[in-house]
């Protein structure tokens, strides 16, 4: 039995954004995908949710000051540029 | 007009200078170590040859024909008799040696392995990653190889004997041999040098061993003439003299066929001089010194560190329109103001553009000249130091030419007016650790020679008046002034972004003053009340006697409603609120202080609830005015009531002294008992601790308790009629612990959190028996500061004190470096208008600033809103 890291209390909620949602996100912030913060394909959570290079992941964290905080990350294979 | 053309830097590439290149860019070969002849003229082919540039007015450069101000200086060169290793490249050379064969110069890897490396390298470049570590990896693979796969030569281990000596299997290699090896490598590897992180287009390995040394232009190492007429040469010139001298001797000895030993000695000496010429702090060799014993400042020292070119001249510079002097307090100026000495004001100027509307005024101003005589009753009026004509000519205004310059003044000119009251200036105290270390003040020109500031702004600057100096900068443009006034004014920093509470507020005597005013609601005669209130600028009528709380209420804004526990609160289990026996529950209703004593918690810097509330509710202007009124009121109150402290504040009656001594005796006996129990093996061990640790912990507990108890006894006799106690209880200065140490007993001294044990073998001092574990022998100070310490106590106390000093010294330097690194890492991150935090290239760092989008400075102690207060206010309405 493998331990499900997604259920660990220190691992925040990760989800892969759909194409449409990504477009909307990029429009909201008026950015290109490369301007997003990154996460490696080798990251355990990325592998656990099955994200591929180029996907955008939405992360919802609990925050002591803001209740919940949302962040987005672009999945990359190794540092880009 | 100066014309500039825009050029964009596309790329910077770094490479090595080849010997040919060094010769080609050289204006002359330098052969003589002498600089000037008897007449003081530079010697040809010497270090000061005029072909290398000129530093004396009147002389012309033989290379470019220009004079001192125009000639940029030109490089020369020294032909080294023998090759010399460049210290800066020792590590690279070492790495190449590990990776290659000395026999054939090829990589110590099979062709197949090399092919794989080429592919890996290509990938790394494509991904845009650093190739710096790649070379190390290659070397790591190669060192393990026993025999060269190409020529079959045995791969002998190479060692580096720092700083510049290489050995192969224990045999010393001369720099010439090293160079030979490197030549072979560049021959054999060609483009594959890239695998060793060397770009063969700009650098070849053998160039890392010098055969020609560039001589920097004289303009980079100018000599100075002392008052005595003696010439003093630059450190670099001194070093170059050494190099040339030894180089000459080496050449002569070698050419004369001197014994190998002598040649080698000289060669090594030359290596030493060239090494220290580059970096005089090279590890492993003694730094070259001046005759006076001062270590020479050579090339690396010019660039490195705090005093180096980067940190001292490029990242930070000295600026015009600034001033620095000692600071002193002035309770009569506003927190927004800064007192500036007349002498400083006459020197610092503000540029004013002359136009049709102000020309008459400006003419009048210029007519005054640079040091106008102020009319009777006035201490200072501004004059003018310079006028810049529309054509850009700068004219110094003097007493003599003032009226003619004034007459010729025309629109478009700029008048540099001396500082006057109300000018916006920036005021700063180092270390500038937070934004409040540099704030905008309004100038107020005052007599005498110090900068004056209101006491309430000491906390943000962390300033005191024991000789502190501060800097002042005069803003030069409208934009800068507007920005400073809106963003940097002192009143805009009453709330700190550090913790979302006040940082500008009452300190020391202000706190004591307000405390005395409101404590037990003292009564004041009409005269006293008038004196106190009028000094705070109160304009209303005083009809008769007044209570302290009533007086304080007069400076509170109308409509202020607050309820909180004062600093004096004892933290009773059940708070009696308004009926608090210590009057420690503050209630303010509609601008009237109903109950509670005003202390640090109400008005102090870092805590002041009232100031915080006013700033939030009515804004910074109202808060500024409140602080100004408050400080003046407090000073008037404390002066009316009278307040003093002295050593007799720590006097306690004979019987209390006896009680304290009894307590201490008891504690010492208790410790003896513990030690006996320990020796007899009866001490009960604390789980997870050794017996020794248990004993120490028990003893520490007893000594701690003993100090607290003596403190309590002392406190019993130090009542609220005692000035020192008033200061401690109101939060003005000092604590009850300080007092009990002065009156009762100082307590256990500790180094690294343990009782003192270092010193002699099995004892701390020779005054004690070996193995003595008693209180006195291990640093318990049973005396009080007032009664004085015994010599051994004094010694232990110094040990504890020294640890504190060392800790702070270490902490400040470490946190300083940490802060520098953070600043450099974060300096180009910016909060955008849409609330995101991005880098200058547009990469998002945070989607919402700080996750919650709250600006700490406008937050309520870190929170966006204070729900309790809102509910209370809504409920009241
Ligand atoms: Mg000081
Ligand atoms: Zn020149
Ligand atoms: Zn070989
Ligand atoms: Zn209370």
Tab-separated table of C-alpha atoms in Angstrom, chain B residues 683-695 697:
chain	number	residue	atom	x	y	z
B	683	UNK	CA	18.959	12.916	44.714
B	684	UNK	CA	15.952	11.958	42.648
B	685	UNK	CA	16.817	12.018	38.994
B	686	UNK	CA	14.631	14.008	36.580
B	687	UNK	CA	13.580	11.756	33.682
B	688	UNK	CA	15.819	12.196	30.680
B	689	UNK	CA	18.532	13.995	32.643
B	690	UNK	CA	21.744	12.853	34.184
B	691	UNK	CA	22.254	13.157	37.916
B	692	UNK	CA	24.601	16.107	37.412
B	693	UNK	CA	22.093	17.870	35.182
B	694	UNK	CA	19.364	17.241	37.722
B	695	UNK	CA	21.453	18.812	40.464
B	697	UNK	CA	18.600	22.337	37.382
